[in-house]
CSV table of C-alpha atoms in Angstrom, one decimal:
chain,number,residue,atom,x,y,z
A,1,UNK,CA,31.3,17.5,26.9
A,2,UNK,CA,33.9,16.8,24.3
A,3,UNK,CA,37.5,15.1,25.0
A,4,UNK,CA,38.8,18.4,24.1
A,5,UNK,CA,36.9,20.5,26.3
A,6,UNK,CA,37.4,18.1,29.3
A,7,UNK,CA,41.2,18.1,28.7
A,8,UNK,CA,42.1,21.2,27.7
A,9,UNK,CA,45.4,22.8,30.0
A,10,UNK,CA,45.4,26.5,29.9
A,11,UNK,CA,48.5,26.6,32.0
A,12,UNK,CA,50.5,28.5,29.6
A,13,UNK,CA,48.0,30.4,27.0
A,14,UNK,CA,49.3,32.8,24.5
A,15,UNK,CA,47.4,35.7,23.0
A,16,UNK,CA,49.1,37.0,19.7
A,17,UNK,CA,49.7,40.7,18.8
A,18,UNK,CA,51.5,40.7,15.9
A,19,UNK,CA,52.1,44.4,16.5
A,20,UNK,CA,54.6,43.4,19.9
A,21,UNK,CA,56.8,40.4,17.9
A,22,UNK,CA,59.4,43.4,17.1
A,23,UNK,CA,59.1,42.6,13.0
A,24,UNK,CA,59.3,38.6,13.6
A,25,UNK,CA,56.8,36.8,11.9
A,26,UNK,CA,53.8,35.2,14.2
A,27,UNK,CA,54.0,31.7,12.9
A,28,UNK,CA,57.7,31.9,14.0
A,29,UNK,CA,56.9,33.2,17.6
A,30,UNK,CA,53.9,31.0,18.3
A,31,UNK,CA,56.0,28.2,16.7
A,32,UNK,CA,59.6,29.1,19.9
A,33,UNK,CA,56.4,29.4,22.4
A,34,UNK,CA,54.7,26.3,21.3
A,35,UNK,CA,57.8,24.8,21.6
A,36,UNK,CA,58.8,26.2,25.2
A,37,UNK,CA,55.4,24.8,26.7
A,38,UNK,CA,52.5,27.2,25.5
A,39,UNK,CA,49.2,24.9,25.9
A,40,UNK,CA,46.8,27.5,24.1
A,41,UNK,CA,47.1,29.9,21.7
A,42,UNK,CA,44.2,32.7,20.7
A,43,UNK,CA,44.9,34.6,17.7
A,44,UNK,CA,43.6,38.1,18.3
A,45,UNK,CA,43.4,40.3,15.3
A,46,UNK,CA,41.7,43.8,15.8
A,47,UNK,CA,42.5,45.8,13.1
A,48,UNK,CA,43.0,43.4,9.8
A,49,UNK,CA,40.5,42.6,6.9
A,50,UNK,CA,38.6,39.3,7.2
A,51,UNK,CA,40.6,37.8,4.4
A,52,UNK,CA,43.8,37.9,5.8
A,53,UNK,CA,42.5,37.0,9.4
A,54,UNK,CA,41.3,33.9,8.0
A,55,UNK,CA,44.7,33.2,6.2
A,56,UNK,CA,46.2,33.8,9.6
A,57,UNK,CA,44.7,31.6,11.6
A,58,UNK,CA,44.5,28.8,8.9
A,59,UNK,CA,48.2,29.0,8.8
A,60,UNK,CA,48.7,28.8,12.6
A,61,UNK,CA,46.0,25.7,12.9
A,62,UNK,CA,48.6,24.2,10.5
A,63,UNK,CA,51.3,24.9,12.4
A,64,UNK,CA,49.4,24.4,15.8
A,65,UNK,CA,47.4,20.6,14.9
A,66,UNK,CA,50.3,18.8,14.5
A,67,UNK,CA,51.7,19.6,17.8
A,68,UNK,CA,48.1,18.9,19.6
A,69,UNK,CA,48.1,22.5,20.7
A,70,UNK,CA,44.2,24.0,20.5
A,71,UNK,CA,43.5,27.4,18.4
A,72,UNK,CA,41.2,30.1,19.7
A,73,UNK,CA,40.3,32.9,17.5
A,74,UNK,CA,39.5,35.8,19.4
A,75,UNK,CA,35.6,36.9,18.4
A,76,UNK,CA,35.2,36.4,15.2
A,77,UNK,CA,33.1,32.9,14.8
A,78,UNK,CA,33.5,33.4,11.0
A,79,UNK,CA,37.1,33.2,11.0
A,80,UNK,CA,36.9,30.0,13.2
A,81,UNK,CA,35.2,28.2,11.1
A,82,UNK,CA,36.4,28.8,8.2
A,83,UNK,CA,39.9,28.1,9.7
A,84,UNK,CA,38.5,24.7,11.7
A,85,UNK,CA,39.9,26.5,14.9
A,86,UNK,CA,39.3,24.6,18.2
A,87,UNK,CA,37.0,27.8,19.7
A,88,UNK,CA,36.0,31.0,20.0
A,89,UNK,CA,37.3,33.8,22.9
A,90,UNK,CA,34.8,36.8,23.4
A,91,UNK,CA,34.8,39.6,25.3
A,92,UNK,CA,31.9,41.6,26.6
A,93,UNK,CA,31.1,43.0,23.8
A,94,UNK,CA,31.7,40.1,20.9
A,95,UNK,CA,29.1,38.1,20.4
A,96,UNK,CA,26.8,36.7,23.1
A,97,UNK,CA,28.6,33.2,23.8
A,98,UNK,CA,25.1,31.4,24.3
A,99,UNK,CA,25.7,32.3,20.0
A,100,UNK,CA,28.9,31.1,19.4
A,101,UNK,CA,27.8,28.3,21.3
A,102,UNK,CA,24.8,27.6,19.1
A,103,UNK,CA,27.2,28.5,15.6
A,104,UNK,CA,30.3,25.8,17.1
A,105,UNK,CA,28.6,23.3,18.8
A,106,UNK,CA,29.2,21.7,21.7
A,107,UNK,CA,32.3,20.3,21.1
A,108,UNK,CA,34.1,23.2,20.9
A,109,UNK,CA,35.8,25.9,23.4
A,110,UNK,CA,34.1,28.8,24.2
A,111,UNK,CA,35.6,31.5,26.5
A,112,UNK,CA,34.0,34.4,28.0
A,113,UNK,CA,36.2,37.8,29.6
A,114,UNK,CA,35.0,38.7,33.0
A,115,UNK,CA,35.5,42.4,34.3
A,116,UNK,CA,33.0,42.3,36.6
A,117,UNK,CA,31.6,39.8,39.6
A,118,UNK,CA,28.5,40.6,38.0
A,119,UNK,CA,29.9,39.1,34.9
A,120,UNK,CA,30.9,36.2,36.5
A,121,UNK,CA,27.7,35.0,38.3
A,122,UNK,CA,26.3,35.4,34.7
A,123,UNK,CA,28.7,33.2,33.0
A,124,UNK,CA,27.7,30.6,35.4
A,125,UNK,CA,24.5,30.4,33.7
A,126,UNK,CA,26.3,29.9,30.6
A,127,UNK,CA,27.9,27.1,28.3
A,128,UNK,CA,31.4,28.3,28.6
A,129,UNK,CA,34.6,26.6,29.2
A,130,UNK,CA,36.7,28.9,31.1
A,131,UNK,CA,36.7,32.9,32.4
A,132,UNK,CA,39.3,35.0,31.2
A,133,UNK,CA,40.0,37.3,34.5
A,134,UNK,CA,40.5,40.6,32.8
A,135,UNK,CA,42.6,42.1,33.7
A,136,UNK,CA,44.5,40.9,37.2
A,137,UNK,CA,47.3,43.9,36.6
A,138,UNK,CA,46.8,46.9,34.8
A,139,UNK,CA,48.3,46.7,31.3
A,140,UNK,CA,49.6,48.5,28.2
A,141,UNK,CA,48.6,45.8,25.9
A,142,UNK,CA,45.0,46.9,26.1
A,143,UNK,CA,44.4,50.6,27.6
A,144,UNK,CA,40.3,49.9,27.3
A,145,UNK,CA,40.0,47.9,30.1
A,146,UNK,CA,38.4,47.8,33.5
A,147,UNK,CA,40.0,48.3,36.8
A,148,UNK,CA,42.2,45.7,37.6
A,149,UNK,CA,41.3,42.5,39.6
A,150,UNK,CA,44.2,42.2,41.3
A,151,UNK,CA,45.5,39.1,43.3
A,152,UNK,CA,43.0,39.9,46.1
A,153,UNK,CA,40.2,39.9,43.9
A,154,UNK,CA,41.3,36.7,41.9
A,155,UNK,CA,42.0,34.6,45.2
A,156,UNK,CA,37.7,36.3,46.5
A,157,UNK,CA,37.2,35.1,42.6
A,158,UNK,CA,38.4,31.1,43.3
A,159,UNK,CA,36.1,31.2,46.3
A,160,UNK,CA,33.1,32.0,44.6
A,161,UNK,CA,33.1,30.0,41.7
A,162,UNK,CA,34.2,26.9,40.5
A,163,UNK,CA,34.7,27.6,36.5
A,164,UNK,CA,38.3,27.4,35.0
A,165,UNK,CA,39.8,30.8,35.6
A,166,UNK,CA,42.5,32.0,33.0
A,167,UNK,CA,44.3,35.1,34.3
A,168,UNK,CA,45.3,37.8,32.0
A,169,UNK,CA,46.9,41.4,32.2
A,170,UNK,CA,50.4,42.4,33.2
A,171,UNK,CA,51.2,38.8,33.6
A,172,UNK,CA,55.2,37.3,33.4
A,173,UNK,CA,57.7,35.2,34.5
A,174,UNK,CA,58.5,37.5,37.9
A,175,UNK,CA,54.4,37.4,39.1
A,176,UNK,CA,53.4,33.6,37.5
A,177,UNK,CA,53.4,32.2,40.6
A,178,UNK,CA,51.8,34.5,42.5
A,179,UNK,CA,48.6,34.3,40.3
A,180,UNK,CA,48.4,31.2,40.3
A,181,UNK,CA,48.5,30.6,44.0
A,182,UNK,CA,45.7,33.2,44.0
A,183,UNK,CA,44.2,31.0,42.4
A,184,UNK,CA,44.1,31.0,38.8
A,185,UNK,CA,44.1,27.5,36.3
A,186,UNK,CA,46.1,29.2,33.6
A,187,UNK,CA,47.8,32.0,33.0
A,188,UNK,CA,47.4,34.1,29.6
A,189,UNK,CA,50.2,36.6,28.4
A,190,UNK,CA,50.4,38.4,25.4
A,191,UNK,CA,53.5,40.9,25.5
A,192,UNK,CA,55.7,38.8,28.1
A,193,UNK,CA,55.5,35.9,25.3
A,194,UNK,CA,54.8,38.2,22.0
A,195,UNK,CA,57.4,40.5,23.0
A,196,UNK,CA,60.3,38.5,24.7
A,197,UNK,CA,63.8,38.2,23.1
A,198,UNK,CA,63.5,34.4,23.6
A,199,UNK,CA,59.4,33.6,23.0
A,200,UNK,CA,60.5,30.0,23.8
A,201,UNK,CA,63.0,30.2,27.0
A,202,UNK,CA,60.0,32.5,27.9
A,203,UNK,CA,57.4,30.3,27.4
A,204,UNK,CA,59.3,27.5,29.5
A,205,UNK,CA,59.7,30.3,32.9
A,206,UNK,CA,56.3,30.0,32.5
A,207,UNK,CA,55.3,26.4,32.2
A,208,UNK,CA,57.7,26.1,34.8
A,209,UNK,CA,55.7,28.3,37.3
A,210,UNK,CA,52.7,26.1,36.7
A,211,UNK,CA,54.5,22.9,37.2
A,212,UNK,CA,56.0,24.6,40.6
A,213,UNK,CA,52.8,25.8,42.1
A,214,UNK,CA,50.4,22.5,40.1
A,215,UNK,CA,53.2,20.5,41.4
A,216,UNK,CA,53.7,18.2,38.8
B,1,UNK,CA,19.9,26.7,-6.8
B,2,UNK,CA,17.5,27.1,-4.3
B,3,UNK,CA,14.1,29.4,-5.1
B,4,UNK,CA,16.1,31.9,-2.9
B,5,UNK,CA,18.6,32.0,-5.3
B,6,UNK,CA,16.9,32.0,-8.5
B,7,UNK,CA,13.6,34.3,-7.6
B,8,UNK,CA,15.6,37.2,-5.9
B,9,UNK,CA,15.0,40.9,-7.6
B,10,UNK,CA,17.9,42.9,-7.0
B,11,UNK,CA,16.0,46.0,-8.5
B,12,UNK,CA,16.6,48.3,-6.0
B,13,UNK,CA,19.0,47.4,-3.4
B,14,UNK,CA,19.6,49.2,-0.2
B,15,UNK,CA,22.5,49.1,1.9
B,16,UNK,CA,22.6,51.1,5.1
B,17,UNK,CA,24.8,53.4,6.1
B,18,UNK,CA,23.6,54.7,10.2
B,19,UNK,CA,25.7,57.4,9.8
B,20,UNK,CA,23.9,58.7,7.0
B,21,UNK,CA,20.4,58.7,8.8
B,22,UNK,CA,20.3,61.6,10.0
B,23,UNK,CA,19.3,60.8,13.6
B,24,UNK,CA,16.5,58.1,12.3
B,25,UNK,CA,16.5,55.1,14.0
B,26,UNK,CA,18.0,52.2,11.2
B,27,UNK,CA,14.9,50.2,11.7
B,28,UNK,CA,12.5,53.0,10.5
B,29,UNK,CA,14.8,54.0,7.7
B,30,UNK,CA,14.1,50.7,6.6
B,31,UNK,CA,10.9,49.9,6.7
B,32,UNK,CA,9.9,53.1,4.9
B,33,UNK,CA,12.3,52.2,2.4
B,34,UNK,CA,11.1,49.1,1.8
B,35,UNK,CA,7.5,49.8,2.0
B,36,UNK,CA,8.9,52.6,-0.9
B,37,UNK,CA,10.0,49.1,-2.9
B,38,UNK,CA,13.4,48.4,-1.9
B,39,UNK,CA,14.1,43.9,-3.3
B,40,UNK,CA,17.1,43.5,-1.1
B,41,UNK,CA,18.3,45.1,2.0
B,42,UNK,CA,22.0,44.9,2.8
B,43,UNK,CA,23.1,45.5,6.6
B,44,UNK,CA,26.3,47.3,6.3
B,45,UNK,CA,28.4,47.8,10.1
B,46,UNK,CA,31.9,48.5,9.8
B,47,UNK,CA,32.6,49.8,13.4
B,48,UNK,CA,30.4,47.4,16.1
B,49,UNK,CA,30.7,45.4,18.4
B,50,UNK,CA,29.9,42.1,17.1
B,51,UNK,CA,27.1,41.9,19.7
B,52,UNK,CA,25.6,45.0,18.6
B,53,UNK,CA,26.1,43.9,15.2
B,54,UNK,CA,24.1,40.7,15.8
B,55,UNK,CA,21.1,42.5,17.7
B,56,UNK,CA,20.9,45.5,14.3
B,57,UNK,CA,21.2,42.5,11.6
B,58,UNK,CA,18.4,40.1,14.0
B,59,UNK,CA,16.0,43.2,14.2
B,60,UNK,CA,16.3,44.0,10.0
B,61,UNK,CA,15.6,39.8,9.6
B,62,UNK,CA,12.5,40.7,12.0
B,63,UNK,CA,11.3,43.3,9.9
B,64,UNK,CA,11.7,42.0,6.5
B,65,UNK,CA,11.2,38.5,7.0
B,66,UNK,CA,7.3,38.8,6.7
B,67,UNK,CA,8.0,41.2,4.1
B,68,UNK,CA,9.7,38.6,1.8
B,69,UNK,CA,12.8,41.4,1.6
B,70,UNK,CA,16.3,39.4,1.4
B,71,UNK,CA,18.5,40.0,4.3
B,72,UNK,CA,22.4,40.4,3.2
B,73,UNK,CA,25.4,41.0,5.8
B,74,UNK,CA,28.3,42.6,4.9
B,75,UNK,CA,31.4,40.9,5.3
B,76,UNK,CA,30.5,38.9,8.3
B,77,UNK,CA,29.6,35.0,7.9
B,78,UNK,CA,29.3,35.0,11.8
B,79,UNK,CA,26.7,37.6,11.9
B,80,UNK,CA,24.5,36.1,9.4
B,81,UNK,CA,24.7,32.8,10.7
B,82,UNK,CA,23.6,34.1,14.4
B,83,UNK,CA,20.3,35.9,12.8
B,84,UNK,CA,19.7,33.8,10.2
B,85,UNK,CA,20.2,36.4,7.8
B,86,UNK,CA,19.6,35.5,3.6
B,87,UNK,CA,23.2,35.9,2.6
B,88,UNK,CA,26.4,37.7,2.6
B,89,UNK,CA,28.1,40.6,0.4
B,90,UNK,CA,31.6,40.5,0.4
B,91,UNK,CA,34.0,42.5,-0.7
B,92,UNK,CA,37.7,41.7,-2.3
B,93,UNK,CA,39.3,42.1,1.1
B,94,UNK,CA,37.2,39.6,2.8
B,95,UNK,CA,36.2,36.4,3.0
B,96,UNK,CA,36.8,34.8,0.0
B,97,UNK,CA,33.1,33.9,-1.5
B,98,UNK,CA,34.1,30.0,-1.4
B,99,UNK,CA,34.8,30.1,2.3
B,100,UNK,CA,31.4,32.2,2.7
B,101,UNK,CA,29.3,29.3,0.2
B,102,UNK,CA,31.3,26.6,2.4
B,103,UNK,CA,29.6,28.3,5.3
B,104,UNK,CA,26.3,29.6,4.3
B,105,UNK,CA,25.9,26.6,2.0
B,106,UNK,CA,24.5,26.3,-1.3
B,107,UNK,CA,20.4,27.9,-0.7
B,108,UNK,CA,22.1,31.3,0.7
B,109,UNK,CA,22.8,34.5,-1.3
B,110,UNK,CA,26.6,35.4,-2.0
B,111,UNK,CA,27.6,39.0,-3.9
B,112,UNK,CA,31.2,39.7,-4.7
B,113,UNK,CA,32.0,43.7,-5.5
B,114,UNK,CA,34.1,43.8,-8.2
B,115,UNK,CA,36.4,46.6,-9.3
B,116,UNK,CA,38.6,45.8,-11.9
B,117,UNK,CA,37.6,43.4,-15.1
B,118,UNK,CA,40.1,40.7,-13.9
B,119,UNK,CA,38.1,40.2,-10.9
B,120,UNK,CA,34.9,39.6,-13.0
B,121,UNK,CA,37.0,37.1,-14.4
B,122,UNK,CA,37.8,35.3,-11.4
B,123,UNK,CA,34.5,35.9,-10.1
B,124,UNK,CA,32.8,34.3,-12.5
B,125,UNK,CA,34.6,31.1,-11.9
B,126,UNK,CA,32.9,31.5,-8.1
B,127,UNK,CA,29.7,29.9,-7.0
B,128,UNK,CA,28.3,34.0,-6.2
B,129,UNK,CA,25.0,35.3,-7.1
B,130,UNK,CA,25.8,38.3,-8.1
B,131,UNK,CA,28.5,40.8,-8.9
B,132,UNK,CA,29.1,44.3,-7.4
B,133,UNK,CA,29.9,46.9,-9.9
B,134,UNK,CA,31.7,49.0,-7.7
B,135,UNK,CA,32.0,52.2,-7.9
B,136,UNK,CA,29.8,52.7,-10.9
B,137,UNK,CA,30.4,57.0,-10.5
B,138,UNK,CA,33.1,58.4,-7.6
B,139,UNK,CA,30.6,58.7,-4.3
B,140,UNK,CA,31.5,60.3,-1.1
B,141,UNK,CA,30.0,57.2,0.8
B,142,UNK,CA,33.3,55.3,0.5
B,143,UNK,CA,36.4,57.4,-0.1
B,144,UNK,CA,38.6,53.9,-0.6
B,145,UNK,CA,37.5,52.4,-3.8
B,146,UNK,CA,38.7,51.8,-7.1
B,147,UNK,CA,38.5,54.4,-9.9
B,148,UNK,CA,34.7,54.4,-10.9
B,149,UNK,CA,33.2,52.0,-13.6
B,150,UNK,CA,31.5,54.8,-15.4
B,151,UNK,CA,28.3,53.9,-17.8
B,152,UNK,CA,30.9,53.0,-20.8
B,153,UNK,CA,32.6,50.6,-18.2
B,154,UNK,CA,29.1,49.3,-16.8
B,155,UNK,CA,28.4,48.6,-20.9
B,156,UNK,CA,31.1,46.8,-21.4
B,157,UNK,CA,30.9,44.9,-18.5
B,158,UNK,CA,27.4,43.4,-19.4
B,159,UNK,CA,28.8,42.5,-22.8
B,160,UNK,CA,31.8,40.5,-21.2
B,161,UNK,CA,29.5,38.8,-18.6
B,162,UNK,CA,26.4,36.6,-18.1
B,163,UNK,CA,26.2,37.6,-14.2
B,164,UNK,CA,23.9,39.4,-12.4
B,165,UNK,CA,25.0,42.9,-12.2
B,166,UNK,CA,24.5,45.0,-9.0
B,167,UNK,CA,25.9,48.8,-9.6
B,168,UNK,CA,26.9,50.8,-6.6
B,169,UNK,CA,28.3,54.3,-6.3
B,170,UNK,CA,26.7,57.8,-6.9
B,171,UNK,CA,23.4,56.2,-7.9
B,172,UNK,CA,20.0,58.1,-7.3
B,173,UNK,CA,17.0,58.8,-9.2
B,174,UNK,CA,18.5,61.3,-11.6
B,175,UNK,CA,20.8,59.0,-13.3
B,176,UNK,CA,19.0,55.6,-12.3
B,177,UNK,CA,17.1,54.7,-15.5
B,178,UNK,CA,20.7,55.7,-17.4
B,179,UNK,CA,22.2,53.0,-15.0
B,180,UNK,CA,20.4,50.5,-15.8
B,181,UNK,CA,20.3,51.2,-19.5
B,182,UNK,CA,24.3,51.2,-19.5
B,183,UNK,CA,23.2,47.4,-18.1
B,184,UNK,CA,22.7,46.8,-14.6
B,185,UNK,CA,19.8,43.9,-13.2
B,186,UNK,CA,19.7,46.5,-10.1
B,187,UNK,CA,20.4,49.9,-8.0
B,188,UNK,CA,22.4,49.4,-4.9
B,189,UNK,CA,22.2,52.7,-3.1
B,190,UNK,CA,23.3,54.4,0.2
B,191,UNK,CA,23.0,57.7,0.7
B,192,UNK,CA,20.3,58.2,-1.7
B,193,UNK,CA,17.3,56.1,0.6
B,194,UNK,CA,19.5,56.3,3.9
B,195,UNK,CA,19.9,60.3,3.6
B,196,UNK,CA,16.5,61.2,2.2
B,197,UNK,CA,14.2,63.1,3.2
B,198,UNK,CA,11.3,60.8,2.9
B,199,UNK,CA,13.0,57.0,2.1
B,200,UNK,CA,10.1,55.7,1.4
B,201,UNK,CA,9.2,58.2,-1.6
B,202,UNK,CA,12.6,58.3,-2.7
B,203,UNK,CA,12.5,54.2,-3.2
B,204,UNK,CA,9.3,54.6,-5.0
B,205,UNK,CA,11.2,56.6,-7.5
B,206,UNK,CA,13.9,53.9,-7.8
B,207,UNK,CA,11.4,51.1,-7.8
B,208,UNK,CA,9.6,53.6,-11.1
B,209,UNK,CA,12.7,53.8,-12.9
B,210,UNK,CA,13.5,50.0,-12.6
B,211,UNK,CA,9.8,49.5,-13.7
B,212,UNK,CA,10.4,51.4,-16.6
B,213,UNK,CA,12.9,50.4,-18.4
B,214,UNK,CA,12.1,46.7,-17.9
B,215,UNK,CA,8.9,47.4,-19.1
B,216,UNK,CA,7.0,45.5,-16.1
């Protein structure tokens, strides 16, 4: 396993949706978060041509390399690549990760989203670096998803497996610290980051959760 | 070059369309049209799931890899990576070919539509193997595209350039031999082999007219 897959801190891990930063531009947002504590950030673009996906995420490696904070692009190993992005996100229905696996090698991240305990005992089998518990609240950010885990289902998830579980859905500053004593290793947030009035001031409520509950 | 790059026919050309297949499975569609003649076969997915998109484009490199057809992916460097597809076909809004040749490297099959005489310009300073004339007449396949070529424009355009020229866009065998008169090295068609009645016959017609005015 690489250095960067052994030391990677999803604590604070930010999805983008550019259609949430209220007309700011993403590099700007990603840059306030980045600088309030985010550890992660996935670009997620669902909607744009491959061209200017891969001009996106080569502009926030750019910004993101120099400040030692690894990029995920969200499904699209094409993108990744061509961006040098640290790893790959897929859902259920991207491509298979034992693939992306096989197209990044093995020093890069792969994560897999998990609706299902079903899901879960599958990833087991695989060469992934961390679950994406989707979604622990219901959410408006993504209306296709399943039912919600909730912190019940997350805390019955910790005890059943030992993979690095990053916690997304309806996640923010007032419920941080309850899903991570539920036991989640990272918390991802999208709107409550994307969306805030102060991405940065934002982003530190939330590092500061993890600090409180990781106690250091 | 690799023997790939410098033996591939582009005669008749096929890109699918599963929408147009009338209820055929994609597969069968396929191998009709290819037993009909079809040189190169161009999976064409524009609203999949990557995963699904990886299973279609590794079942199509099944089928016409002991056939010696070409396998092309549109758009999507990941996808033809993860089924070891031939090459890629982009288009002007995606990955730029010299990300795609990065990627694929220098044995694998790269076409670039064109639309507009300056981007036969710019596209012949790119390592591609051949150009899209796109849309040679207005087609009902693709209600986005640029105002069409025409036959004058398709002339002109194999006066201005030494590339390999690939017309797409209303083609079928009534006005096939004309196409390729005006200039063309091949027939990319849709709805002409996808929508047929019998694929395979229809190709055969394609593969005649090709024949013909070749003289071989």
């Amino acid at each position: 396993m690489s250095a960067l897959r052994r030391n990677t801190d999803y604590g604070v891990y930010l999805v983008t949706d550019r259609t949430l930063c209220r007309g700011r531009a993403l590099a700007d947002v990603v840059a306030a978060a980045v600088a309030g504590g985010v550890t992660v950030v996935q670009l997620r673009e669902k909607h744009v041509d491959t061209r200017e996906f891969v001009e996106l995420a080569r502009a926030l490696k750019g910004l993101l390399a120099p400040r030692d904070v690894p990029l995920l692009i969200n499904d699209r190993v094409d993108v990744a690549l061509a961006c040098g992005a640290d790893g790959v996100h897929v859902g259920q229905g991207d491509m298979h990760p034992a693939d992306v696996r096989a197209l990044l090698g093995h020093t890069a991240l792969v994560g897999l989203s998990v609706e299902t305990m079903e899901q879960v005992r599958e990833a087991e089998a695989l060469d992934v670096d961390y679950l994406g518990v989707s979604p622990v609240f219901a959410t408006s950010t993504k209306t296709d998803t399943a039912p919600p885990w909730g912190l019940d289902g997350l805390a019955r998830l910790r005890v059943a497996t030992e993979c690095t579980l990053v916690a997304i859905g309806g996640i923010g500053a007032a419920n941080a610290e309850q899903v991570l004593r539920a036991g989640a290793d990272g918390l991802a947030v999208v709107s409550a980051l994307c969306a805030a009035d102060d991405p940065q001031r934002a982003a530190e409520e939330l590092r500061g959760a993890v600090r409180s509950v990781r106690g250091w």
